[in-house]
Amino acid sequence: MFKLNPMWRKKNKKVGLALGSGSARGWAHIGAIEAIEEAGIPIHYVTGTSIGAFVGAVYATGDLDSLKQFALQMDWKKVLSYFDVVFPRSGLMDGKKVHELFSLHTDARTFDDFKIPVKMIATDLDTGQKVILDSGNIIESIRASVSVPGVFTPVHLNDKWLVDGGLVDPVPVKVVREMGADVVVAIDLNSGLASKKPTKKSKEKIKQLPKERNEFIIRISEQYGIAERAVKKQASRWFSSSSKPSIIDVLGSSVGIMEEQITRINLAMDPPDILIQPRLGDLKMFDFDQAERSIQEGYNQAKFQIDNIKSLL
């Protein structure tokens, strides 16, 4: 006799979001969440990796609209003001300004302050194992989850040196299902990176931005000592665009391509119930000033899936 899967008989099913890594493409998470909430679909659990951890944390405090307005106002001057360049040893940037950035939108400090349960993903630099962060200081956990190797310095937390969770679990589907989600909605930001081709619009943007980026780096360099001034001067080269890709572009693209391959494997092993894949493959690691496009693309792609999500509830 045919037996129904118990899940289909269950009432009040819980929805979990798995917010993937993807640097500047992460603003798409804002649009996707907006589309889901607009449809009246409750979200009960959130897991996030890297930028997904950051957006998920802000959302779980109830302050997503503040983050959206902030993102829409970003230009390159504001983007670079949130990166603290250091002497290159274990990373080019320290990431301490995550505290300032997160605090702009919420007073939450520990995981107990979240309105819905959240887990963040990081990677143990020594063992290569996935580390699930779900207690303690929110900001330090976010810093660990977003610390792209070679770009940001590792974070020492819970007696471990932690880096970007995207190295092991770019879209944490299994984690949110284990939290109790009956329906898992995954947002993958790394789809199409390996085959990306710059659009005419992105090429024009590349031609226009370097002057602004370099002028800003030079201006803030004057505020520091001689030693730091040399580092800032080098930073202008990291962010400039030329016939050769910058060190930031090389690191960002390499990590992104690797995470795309890991995502394919992980999603095949632990497929979500709904997969949302915003088409933002041409955006680079620090293209945070492209918020309007990213948010809208996340919204549009999530909107296409609303009926499918409702059919599972």
PDB file of C-alpha atoms in Angstrom:
ATOM      1  CA  MET A   1       0.000   0.000   0.000  1.00  0.00           C
ATOM      2  CA  PHE A   2       1.341   3.453  -0.938  1.00  0.00           C
ATOM      3  CA  LYS A   3       2.367   5.591   2.028  1.00  0.00           C
ATOM      4  CA  LEU A   4       2.683   9.351   1.945  1.00  0.00           C
ATOM      5  CA  ASN A   5       5.917  10.955   3.014  1.00  0.00           C
ATOM      6  CA  PRO A   6       5.309  12.168   6.598  1.00  0.00           C
ATOM      7  CA  MET A   7       6.438  15.664   5.649  1.00  0.00           C
ATOM      8  CA  TRP A   8       3.469  16.134   3.358  1.00  0.00           C
ATOM      9  CA  ARG A   9       1.069  15.435   6.232  1.00  0.00           C
ATOM     10  CA  LYS A  10       2.808  17.861   8.537  1.00  0.00           C
ATOM     11  CA  LYS A  11       1.073  21.111   9.324  1.00  0.00           C
ATOM     12  CA  ASN A  12       2.787  24.438   9.947  1.00  0.00           C
ATOM     13  CA  LYS A  13       5.896  23.522   8.037  1.00  0.00           C
ATOM     14  CA  LYS A  14       9.015  25.477   8.846  1.00  0.00           C
ATOM     15  CA  VAL A  15      10.885  27.371   6.132  1.00  0.00           C
ATOM     16  CA  GLY A  16      14.654  27.712   6.268  1.00  0.00           C
ATOM     17  CA  LEU A  17      16.895  29.993   4.213  1.00  0.00           C
ATOM     18  CA  ALA A  18      20.390  28.957   3.150  1.00  0.00           C
ATOM     19  CA  LEU A  19      22.122  32.189   2.103  1.00  0.00           C
ATOM     20  CA  GLY A  20      25.210  31.553   0.026  1.00  0.00           C
ATOM     21  CA  SER A  21      28.585  33.232  -0.256  1.00  0.00           C
ATOM     22  CA  GLY A  22      29.365  35.604  -3.100  1.00  0.00           C
ATOM     23  CA  SER A  23      30.904  38.870  -1.881  1.00  0.00           C
ATOM     24  CA  ALA A  24      29.286  41.861  -3.618  1.00  0.00           C
ATOM     25  CA  ARG A  25      26.622  39.646  -5.173  1.00  0.00           C
ATOM     26  CA  GLY A  26      25.323  39.211  -1.632  1.00  0.00           C
ATOM     27  CA  TRP A  27      23.040  42.215  -1.919  1.00  0.00           C
ATOM     28  CA  ALA A  28      20.836  39.870  -3.974  1.00  0.00           C
ATOM     29  CA  HIS A  29      19.910  38.164  -0.698  1.00  0.00           C
ATOM     30  CA  ILE A  30      18.089  41.346   0.322  1.00  0.00           C
ATOM     31  CA  GLY A  31      15.845  41.266  -2.749  1.00  0.00           C
ATOM     32  CA  ALA A  32      15.174  37.546  -2.435  1.00  0.00           C
ATOM     33  CA  ILE A  33      14.123  37.866   1.204  1.00  0.00           C
ATOM     34  CA  GLU A  34      11.886  40.803   0.317  1.00  0.00           C
ATOM     35  CA  ALA A  35      10.099  38.757  -2.355  1.00  0.00           C
ATOM     36  CA  ILE A  36       9.551  35.859   0.055  1.00  0.00           C
ATOM     37  CA  GLU A  37       8.237  38.100   2.833  1.00  0.00           C
ATOM     38  CA  GLU A  38       6.079  40.048   0.386  1.00  0.00           C
ATOM     39  CA  ALA A  39       4.367  36.764  -0.518  1.00  0.00           C
ATOM     40  CA  GLY A  40       3.493  36.201   3.140  1.00  0.00           C
ATOM     41  CA  ILE A  41       5.828  33.220   3.520  1.00  0.00           C
ATOM     42  CA  PRO A  42       7.280  33.057   7.051  1.00  0.00           C
ATOM     43  CA  ILE A  43      10.983  32.344   7.510  1.00  0.00           C
ATOM     44  CA  HIS A  44      11.816  30.296  10.592  1.00  0.00           C
ATOM     45  CA  TYR A  45      15.536  29.543  10.281  1.00  0.00           C
ATOM     46  CA  VAL A  46      18.537  31.142   8.573  1.00  0.00           C
ATOM     47  CA  THR A  47      21.980  29.831   7.775  1.00  0.00           C
ATOM     48  CA  GLY A  48      24.558  31.939   6.019  1.00  0.00           C
ATOM     49  CA  THR A  49      28.038  31.682   4.605  1.00  0.00           C
ATOM     50  CA  SER A  50      30.273  34.735   4.142  1.00  0.00           C
ATOM     51  CA  ILE A  51      28.125  37.639   2.835  1.00  0.00           C
ATOM     52  CA  GLY A  52      25.134  35.374   3.446  1.00  0.00           C
ATOM     53  CA  ALA A  53      26.063  35.321   7.134  1.00  0.00           C
ATOM     54  CA  PHE A  54      26.159  39.117   7.220  1.00  0.00           C
ATOM     55  CA  VAL A  55      22.843  39.691   5.427  1.00  0.00           C
ATOM     56  CA  GLY A  56      21.213  36.836   7.344  1.00  0.00           C
ATOM     57  CA  ALA A  57      22.332  38.313  10.657  1.00  0.00           C
ATOM     58  CA  VAL A  58      20.939  41.746   9.847  1.00  0.00           C
ATOM     59  CA  TYR A  59      17.678  40.180   8.660  1.00  0.00           C
ATOM     60  CA  ALA A  60      17.333  38.120  11.837  1.00  0.00           C
ATOM     61  CA  THR A  61      17.519  41.299  13.918  1.00  0.00           C
ATOM     62  CA  GLY A  62      14.626  42.824  11.968  1.00  0.00           C
ATOM     63  CA  ASP A  63      16.677  45.578  10.352  1.00  0.00           C
ATOM     64  CA  LEU A  64      16.933  44.455   6.723  1.00  0.00           C
ATOM     65  CA  ASP A  65      15.378  47.660   5.371  1.00  0.00           C
ATOM     66  CA  SER A  66      18.137  49.697   7.004  1.00  0.00           C
ATOM     67  CA  LEU A  67      20.740  47.552   5.252  1.00  0.00           C
ATOM     68  CA  LYS A  68      18.924  47.934   1.932  1.00  0.00           C
ATOM     69  CA  GLN A  69      18.890  51.719   2.148  1.00  0.00           C
ATOM     70  CA  PHE A  70      22.565  51.716   3.100  1.00  0.00           C
ATOM     71  CA  ALA A  71      23.468  49.443   0.178  1.00  0.00           C
ATOM     72  CA  LEU A  72      21.586  51.579  -2.330  1.00  0.00           C
ATOM     73  CA  GLN A  73      23.559  54.638  -1.258  1.00  0.00           C
ATOM     74  CA  MET A  74      26.965  52.998  -1.629  1.00  0.00           C
ATOM     75  CA  ASP A  75      29.514  54.296  -4.070  1.00  0.00           C
ATOM     76  CA  TRP A  76      33.182  53.352  -4.348  1.00  0.00           C
ATOM     77  CA  LYS A  77      34.281  55.924  -1.799  1.00  0.00           C
ATOM     78  CA  LYS A  78      31.967  54.426   0.804  1.00  0.00           C
ATOM     79  CA  VAL A  79      32.893  50.861  -0.195  1.00  0.00           C
ATOM     80  CA  LEU A  80      36.606  51.459   0.341  1.00  0.00           C
ATOM     81  CA  SER A  81      36.047  53.312   3.616  1.00  0.00           C
ATOM     82  CA  TYR A  82      34.933  50.006   5.162  1.00  0.00           C
ATOM     83  CA  PHE A  83      38.115  48.135   4.274  1.00  0.00           C
ATOM     84  CA  ASP A  84      41.074  48.482   6.613  1.00  0.00           C
ATOM     85  CA  VAL A  85      44.269  47.806   4.666  1.00  0.00           C
ATOM     86  CA  VAL A  86      47.104  46.275   6.707  1.00  0.00           C
ATOM     87  CA  PHE A  87      50.667  45.158   6.070  1.00  0.00           C
ATOM     88  CA  PRO A  88      50.272  42.003   3.961  1.00  0.00           C
ATOM     89  CA  ARG A  89      51.108  39.071   6.183  1.00  0.00           C
ATOM     90  CA  SER A  90      48.106  36.781   6.537  1.00  0.00           C
ATOM     91  CA  GLY A  91      45.747  39.022   4.560  1.00  0.00           C
ATOM     92  CA  LEU A  92      45.510  42.383   2.797  1.00  0.00           C
ATOM     93  CA  MET A  93      42.716  43.698   5.008  1.00  0.00           C
ATOM     94  CA  ASP A  94      41.798  43.191   8.644  1.00  0.00           C
ATOM     95  CA  GLY A  95      38.008  43.194   8.530  1.00  0.00           C
ATOM     96  CA  LYS A  96      37.634  44.934  11.897  1.00  0.00           C
ATOM     97  CA  LYS A  97      35.306  47.495  10.379  1.00  0.00           C
ATOM     98  CA  VAL A  98      32.654  44.768  10.151  1.00  0.00           C
ATOM     99  CA  HIS A  99      31.818  45.908  13.695  1.00  0.00           C
ATOM    100  CA  GLU A 100      31.114  49.446  12.486  1.00  0.00           C
ATOM    101  CA  LEU A 101      29.168  48.259   9.447  1.00  0.00           C
ATOM    102  CA  PHE A 102      26.976  45.839  11.408  1.00  0.00           C
ATOM    103  CA  SER A 103      26.368  48.364  14.195  1.00  0.00           C
ATOM    104  CA  LEU A 104      24.925  50.855  11.716  1.00  0.00           C
ATOM    105  CA  HIS A 105      21.866  48.652  11.366  1.00  0.00           C
ATOM    106  CA  THR A 106      21.291  46.971  14.719  1.00  0.00           C
ATOM    107  CA  ASP A 107      22.170  46.940  18.397  1.00  0.00           C
ATOM    108  CA  ALA A 108      22.278  43.128  18.476  1.00  0.00           C
ATOM    109  CA  ARG A 109      25.516  41.726  19.836  1.00  0.00           C
ATOM    110  CA  THR A 110      25.025  38.017  20.603  1.00  0.00           C
ATOM    111  CA  PHE A 111      23.128  35.180  18.956  1.00  0.00           C
ATOM    112  CA  ASP A 112      20.560  35.423  21.754  1.00  0.00           C
ATOM    113  CA  ASP A 113      19.505  38.790  20.307  1.00  0.00           C
ATOM    114  CA  PHE A 114      18.273  37.271  17.038  1.00  0.00           C
ATOM    115  CA  LYS A 115      14.519  37.137  16.464  1.00  0.00           C
ATOM    116  CA  ILE A 116      14.882  33.864  14.565  1.00  0.00           C
ATOM    117  CA  PRO A 117      17.600  31.193  14.903  1.00  0.00           C
ATOM    118  CA  VAL A 118      20.751  31.803  12.844  1.00  0.00           C
ATOM    119  CA  LYS A 119      23.838  29.717  12.168  1.00  0.00           C
ATOM    120  CA  MET A 120      26.935  30.927  10.314  1.00  0.00           C
ATOM    121  CA  ILE A 121      29.556  28.883   8.489  1.00  0.00           C
ATOM    122  CA  ALA A 122      33.325  29.306   8.722  1.00  0.00           C
ATOM    123  CA  THR A 123      36.323  27.111   7.923  1.00  0.00           C
ATOM    124  CA  ASP A 124      38.995  25.929  10.362  1.00  0.00           C
ATOM    125  CA  LEU A 125      42.237  27.031   8.716  1.00  0.00           C
ATOM    126  CA  ASP A 126      44.258  24.276  10.398  1.00  0.00           C
ATOM    127  CA  THR A 127      42.004  21.264   9.771  1.00  0.00           C
ATOM    128  CA  GLY A 128      39.946  22.374   6.788  1.00  0.00           C
ATOM    129  CA  GLN A 129      36.790  21.364   8.642  1.00  0.00           C
ATOM    130  CA  LYS A 130      33.483  23.215   8.554  1.00  0.00           C
ATOM    131  CA  VAL A 131      32.770  25.216  11.702  1.00  0.00           C
ATOM    132  CA  ILE A 132      29.191  26.108  12.587  1.00  0.00           C
ATOM    133  CA  LEU A 133      28.895  29.306  14.617  1.00  0.00           C
ATOM    134  CA  ASP A 134      25.671  29.693  16.596  1.00  0.00           C
ATOM    135  CA  SER A 135      26.558  31.316  19.906  1.00  0.00           C
ATOM    136  CA  GLY A 136      28.602  34.139  21.350  1.00  0.00           C
ATOM    137  CA  ASN A 137      29.574  37.359  19.619  1.00  0.00           C
ATOM    138  CA  ILE A 138      27.736  37.984  16.348  1.00  0.00           C
ATOM    139  CA  ILE A 139      30.295  40.356  14.874  1.00  0.00           C
ATOM    140  CA  GLU A 140      33.288  38.100  15.436  1.00  0.00           C
ATOM    141  CA  SER A 141      31.328  35.215  13.898  1.00  0.00           C
ATOM    142  CA  ILE A 142      30.513  37.315  10.834  1.00  0.00           C
ATOM    143  CA  ARG A 143      34.152  38.374  10.542  1.00  0.00           C
ATOM    144  CA  ALA A 144      35.203  34.732  10.567  1.00  0.00           C
ATOM    145  CA  SER A 145      32.630  33.697   7.980  1.00  0.00           C
ATOM    146  CA  VAL A 146      33.548  36.499   5.528  1.00  0.00           C
ATOM    147  CA  SER A 147      37.345  36.228   5.829  1.00  0.00           C
ATOM    148  CA  VAL A 148      38.285  35.310   2.266  1.00  0.00           C
ATOM    149  CA  PRO A 149      41.791  33.772   2.428  1.00  0.00           C
ATOM    150  CA  GLY A 150      44.494  36.127   1.216  1.00  0.00           C
ATOM    151  CA  VAL A 151      42.131  39.109   1.228  1.00  0.00           C
ATOM    152  CA  PHE A 152      41.075  39.319   4.875  1.00  0.00           C
ATOM    153  CA  THR A 153      43.125  38.215   7.848  1.00  0.00           C
ATOM    154  CA  PRO A 154      41.917  35.047   9.632  1.00  0.00           C
ATOM    155  CA  VAL A 155      39.909  35.428  12.838  1.00  0.00           C
ATOM    156  CA  HIS A 156      40.945  33.729  16.059  1.00  0.00           C
ATOM    157  CA  LEU A 157      37.732  32.479  17.643  1.00  0.00           C
ATOM    158  CA  ASN A 158      37.043  29.599  20.020  1.00  0.00           C
ATOM    159  CA  ASP A 159      40.740  28.605  19.939  1.00  0.00           C
ATOM    160  CA  LYS A 160      40.641  28.227  16.148  1.00  0.00           C
ATOM    161  CA  TRP A 161      41.884  30.307  13.241  1.00  0.00           C
ATOM    162  CA  LEU A 162      38.829  30.723  11.043  1.00  0.00           C
ATOM    163  CA  VAL A 163      38.377  31.847   7.432  1.00  0.00           C
ATOM    164  CA  ASP A 164      35.603  32.090   4.847  1.00  0.00           C
ATOM    165  CA  GLY A 165      33.016  29.319   5.174  1.00  0.00           C
ATOM    166  CA  GLY A 166      32.634  29.255   1.405  1.00  0.00           C
ATOM    167  CA  LEU A 167      35.722  27.077   1.197  1.00  0.00           C
ATOM    168  CA  VAL A 168      33.729  24.132   2.549  1.00  0.00           C
ATOM    169  CA  ASP A 169      30.025  24.996   2.390  1.00  0.00           C
ATOM    170  CA  PRO A 170      29.153  27.935   0.115  1.00  0.00           C
ATOM    171  CA  VAL A 171      25.370  27.323   0.369  1.00  0.00           C
ATOM    172  CA  PRO A 172      24.627  25.698   3.762  1.00  0.00           C
ATOM    173  CA  VAL A 173      21.562  23.633   2.893  1.00  0.00           C
ATOM    174  CA  LYS A 174      22.269  20.694   5.190  1.00  0.00           C
ATOM    175  CA  VAL A 175      22.832  22.948   8.197  1.00  0.00           C
ATOM    176  CA  VAL A 176      19.477  24.708   7.919  1.00  0.00           C
ATOM    177  CA  ARG A 177      17.665  21.419   7.344  1.00  0.00           C
ATOM    178  CA  GLU A 178      19.249  20.059  10.512  1.00  0.00           C
ATOM    179  CA  MET A 179      17.973  23.123  12.354  1.00  0.00           C
ATOM    180  CA  GLY A 180      14.458  21.856  11.692  1.00  0.00           C
ATOM    181  CA  ALA A 181      13.489  23.341   8.323  1.00  0.00           C
ATOM    182  CA  ASP A 182      10.912  21.288   6.428  1.00  0.00           C
ATOM    183  CA  VAL A 183      11.278  23.416   3.297  1.00  0.00           C
ATOM    184  CA  VAL A 184      14.742  24.707   2.442  1.00  0.00           C
ATOM    185  CA  VAL A 185      15.108  27.690   0.124  1.00  0.00           C
ATOM    186  CA  ALA A 186      18.719  28.081  -1.018  1.00  0.00           C
ATOM    187  CA  ILE A 187      20.169  31.179  -2.661  1.00  0.00           C
ATOM    188  CA  ASP A 188      23.287  30.404  -4.702  1.00  0.00           C
ATOM    189  CA  LEU A 189      25.268  33.471  -5.784  1.00  0.00           C
ATOM    190  CA  ASN A 190      28.142  31.671  -7.504  1.00  0.00           C
ATOM    191  CA  SER A 191      26.302  30.154 -10.438  1.00  0.00           C
ATOM    192  CA  GLY A 192      27.883  30.984 -13.782  1.00  0.00           C
ATOM    193  CA  LEU A 193      31.151  32.448 -12.489  1.00  0.00           C
ATOM    194  CA  ALA A 194      33.381  30.092 -14.452  1.00  0.00           C
ATOM    195  CA  SER A 195      31.794  31.119 -17.753  1.00  0.00           C
ATOM    196  CA  LYS A 196      31.158  34.784 -17.004  1.00  0.00           C
ATOM    197  CA  LYS A 197      31.586  37.322 -19.770  1.00  0.00           C
ATOM    198  CA  PRO A 198      31.695  41.069 -19.096  1.00  0.00           C
ATOM    199  CA  THR A 199      28.684  42.943 -20.418  1.00  0.00           C
ATOM    200  CA  LYS A 200      28.985  46.228 -22.284  1.00  0.00           C
ATOM    201  CA  LYS A 201      27.720  47.978 -19.147  1.00  0.00           C
ATOM    202  CA  SER A 202      30.300  46.322 -16.906  1.00  0.00           C
ATOM    203  CA  LYS A 203      33.104  47.195 -19.349  1.00  0.00           C
ATOM    204  CA  GLU A 204      32.060  50.837 -19.248  1.00  0.00           C
ATOM    205  CA  LYS A 205      32.023  50.705 -15.438  1.00  0.00           C
ATOM    206  CA  ILE A 206      35.527  49.271 -15.376  1.00  0.00           C
ATOM    207  CA  LYS A 207      36.793  52.157 -17.513  1.00  0.00           C
ATOM    208  CA  GLN A 208      35.163  54.775 -15.305  1.00  0.00           C
ATOM    209  CA  LEU A 209      35.983  53.553 -11.795  1.00  0.00           C
ATOM    210  CA  PRO A 210      39.792  53.393 -11.469  1.00  0.00           C
ATOM    211  CA  LYS A 211      40.325  57.156 -11.338  1.00  0.00           C
ATOM    212  CA  GLU A 212      37.802  57.549  -8.529  1.00  0.00           C
ATOM    213  CA  ARG A 213      39.220  54.564  -6.652  1.00  0.00           C
ATOM    214  CA  ASN A 214      42.809  55.765  -6.951  1.00  0.00           C
ATOM    215  CA  GLU A 215      42.031  59.344  -5.959  1.00  0.00           C
ATOM    216  CA  PHE A 216      40.238  58.118  -2.870  1.00  0.00           C
ATOM    217  CA  ILE A 217      43.086  55.826  -1.833  1.00  0.00           C
ATOM    218  CA  ILE A 218      45.600  58.654  -2.280  1.00  0.00           C
ATOM    219  CA  ARG A 219      43.439  61.069  -0.270  1.00  0.00           C
ATOM    220  CA  ILE A 220      42.998  58.822   2.736  1.00  0.00           C
ATOM    221  CA  SER A 221      46.668  57.860   2.561  1.00  0.00           C
ATOM    222  CA  GLU A 222      47.558  61.388   3.630  1.00  0.00           C
ATOM    223  CA  GLN A 223      45.894  60.771   6.991  1.00  0.00           C
ATOM    224  CA  TYR A 224      48.319  58.040   8.004  1.00  0.00           C
ATOM    225  CA  GLY A 225      52.004  57.706   8.843  1.00  0.00           C
ATOM    226  CA  ILE A 226      54.800  57.053   6.372  1.00  0.00           C
ATOM    227  CA  ALA A 227      54.650  53.264   6.736  1.00  0.00           C
ATOM    228  CA  GLU A 228      50.906  53.033   6.223  1.00  0.00           C
ATOM    229  CA  ARG A 229      51.137  55.534   3.397  1.00  0.00           C
ATOM    230  CA  ALA A 230      53.229  53.059   1.442  1.00  0.00           C
ATOM    231  CA  VAL A 231      50.639  50.337   2.005  1.00  0.00           C
ATOM    232  CA  LYS A 232      47.808  52.593   0.868  1.00  0.00           C
ATOM    233  CA  LYS A 233      49.737  53.493  -2.253  1.00  0.00           C
ATOM    234  CA  GLN A 234      50.006  49.818  -3.046  1.00  0.00           C
ATOM    235  CA  ALA A 235      46.268  49.477  -2.396  1.00  0.00           C
ATOM    236  CA  SER A 236      45.548  51.869  -5.250  1.00  0.00           C
ATOM    237  CA  ARG A 237      47.168  49.321  -7.547  1.00  0.00           C
ATOM    238  CA  TRP A 238      45.138  46.450  -6.050  1.00  0.00           C
ATOM    239  CA  PHE A 239      41.884  48.196  -6.926  1.00  0.00           C
ATOM    240  CA  SER A 240      42.908  49.749 -10.219  1.00  0.00           C
ATOM    241  CA  SER A 241      41.914  48.273 -13.533  1.00  0.00           C
ATOM    242  CA  SER A 242      44.435  47.627 -16.307  1.00  0.00           C
ATOM    243  CA  SER A 243      45.144  45.044 -18.956  1.00  0.00           C
ATOM    244  CA  LYS A 244      46.207  42.715 -16.146  1.00  0.00           C
ATOM    245  CA  PRO A 245      43.776  41.659 -13.398  1.00  0.00           C
ATOM    246  CA  SER A 246      44.586  43.118  -9.979  1.00  0.00           C
ATOM    247  CA  ILE A 247      45.554  40.955  -7.023  1.00  0.00           C
ATOM    248  CA  ILE A 248      42.062  41.522  -5.587  1.00  0.00           C
ATOM    249  CA  ASP A 249      40.455  40.361  -8.835  1.00  0.00           C
ATOM    250  CA  VAL A 250      42.703  37.305  -9.014  1.00  0.00           C
ATOM    251  CA  LEU A 251      41.965  36.268  -5.428  1.00  0.00           C
ATOM    252  CA  GLY A 252      38.265  37.024  -5.712  1.00  0.00           C
ATOM    253  CA  SER A 253      37.750  35.245  -9.018  1.00  0.00           C
ATOM    254  CA  SER A 254      39.799  32.234  -7.939  1.00  0.00           C
ATOM    255  CA  VAL A 255      37.830  31.783  -4.732  1.00  0.00           C
ATOM    256  CA  GLY A 256      34.558  32.341  -6.575  1.00  0.00           C
ATOM    257  CA  ILE A 257      35.295  29.711  -9.225  1.00  0.00           C
ATOM    258  CA  MET A 258      36.362  27.238  -6.552  1.00  0.00           C
ATOM    259  CA  GLU A 259      33.198  27.887  -4.557  1.00  0.00           C
ATOM    260  CA  GLU A 260      31.068  27.374  -7.657  1.00  0.00           C
ATOM    261  CA  GLN A 261      32.528  23.897  -8.090  1.00  0.00           C
ATOM    262  CA  ILE A 262      32.060  23.064  -4.389  1.00  0.00           C
ATOM    263  CA  THR A 263      28.490  24.345  -4.538  1.00  0.00           C
ATOM    264  CA  ARG A 264      27.641  22.025  -7.429  1.00  0.00           C
ATOM    265  CA  ILE A 265      28.926  19.029  -5.493  1.00  0.00           C
ATOM    266  CA  ASN A 266      27.236  20.015  -2.231  1.00  0.00           C
ATOM    267  CA  LEU A 267      23.876  20.776  -3.859  1.00  0.00           C
ATOM    268  CA  ALA A 268      23.957  17.418  -5.623  1.00  0.00           C
ATOM    269  CA  MET A 269      24.504  15.676  -2.285  1.00  0.00           C
ATOM    270  CA  ASP A 270      22.076  17.837  -0.263  1.00  0.00           C
ATOM    271  CA  PRO A 271      19.646  19.428  -2.729  1.00  0.00           C
ATOM    272  CA  PRO A 272      17.378  22.188  -1.411  1.00  0.00           C
ATOM    273  CA  ASP A 273      13.657  22.130  -2.025  1.00  0.00           C
ATOM    274  CA  ILE A 274      13.902  25.458  -3.845  1.00  0.00           C
ATOM    275  CA  LEU A 275      17.044  26.797  -5.517  1.00  0.00           C
ATOM    276  CA  ILE A 276      17.324  30.490  -6.397  1.00  0.00           C
ATOM    277  CA  GLN A 277      20.282  31.523  -8.567  1.00  0.00           C
ATOM    278  CA  PRO A 278      20.553  35.267  -9.303  1.00  0.00           C
ATOM    279  CA  ARG A 279      22.437  35.926 -12.540  1.00  0.00           C
ATOM    280  CA  LEU A 280      25.260  38.166 -11.374  1.00  0.00           C
ATOM    281  CA  GLY A 281      28.317  36.275 -12.570  1.00  0.00           C
ATOM    282  CA  ASP A 282      30.007  39.353 -14.055  1.00  0.00           C
ATOM    283  CA  LEU A 283      30.172  41.221 -10.742  1.00  0.00           C
ATOM    284  CA  LYS A 284      33.581  41.290  -9.063  1.00  0.00           C
ATOM    285  CA  MET A 285      34.375  40.753  -5.395  1.00  0.00           C
ATOM    286  CA  PHE A 286      34.101  44.398  -4.321  1.00  0.00           C
ATOM    287  CA  ASP A 287      31.372  45.629  -6.691  1.00  0.00           C
ATOM    288  CA  PHE A 288      29.220  46.514  -3.680  1.00  0.00           C
ATOM    289  CA  ASP A 289      28.233  49.733  -5.410  1.00  0.00           C
ATOM    290  CA  GLN A 290      26.069  47.671  -7.780  1.00  0.00           C
ATOM    291  CA  ALA A 291      23.426  47.190  -5.086  1.00  0.00           C
ATOM    292  CA  GLU A 292      20.368  48.266  -7.058  1.00  0.00           C
ATOM    293  CA  ARG A 293      21.005  45.716  -9.784  1.00  0.00           C
ATOM    294  CA  SER A 294      21.860  42.949  -7.314  1.00  0.00           C
ATOM    295  CA  ILE A 295      18.837  43.519  -5.090  1.00  0.00           C
ATOM    296  CA  GLN A 296      16.490  43.629  -8.069  1.00  0.00           C
ATOM    297  CA  GLU A 297      17.936  40.449  -9.558  1.00  0.00           C
ATOM    298  CA  GLY A 298      17.576  38.640  -6.246  1.00  0.00           C
ATOM    299  CA  TYR A 299      13.978  39.836  -5.993  1.00  0.00           C
ATOM    300  CA  ASN A 300      13.134  38.775  -9.546  1.00  0.00           C
ATOM    301  CA  GLN A 301      14.620  35.309  -9.252  1.00  0.00           C
ATOM    302  CA  ALA A 302      12.909  34.687  -5.915  1.00  0.00           C
ATOM    303  CA  LYS A 303       9.609  35.960  -7.309  1.00  0.00           C
ATOM    304  CA  PHE A 304       9.734  33.245  -9.977  1.00  0.00           C
ATOM    305  CA  GLN A 305       9.841  30.627  -7.212  1.00  0.00           C
ATOM    306  CA  ILE A 306       7.074  31.906  -4.936  1.00  0.00           C
ATOM    307  CA  ASP A 307       4.379  29.579  -6.258  1.00  0.00           C
ATOM    308  CA  ASN A 308       6.765  26.630  -5.980  1.00  0.00           C
ATOM    309  CA  ILE A 309       7.524  27.506  -2.361  1.00  0.00           C
ATOM    310  CA  LYS A 310       3.832  27.836  -1.528  1.00  0.00           C
ATOM    311  CA  SER A 311       3.093  24.457  -3.105  1.00  0.00           C
ATOM    312  CA  LEU A 312       5.426  22.847  -0.577  1.00  0.00           C
ATOM    313  CA  LEU A 313       3.782  24.454   2.438  1.00  0.00           C
TER     314      LEU A 313
END
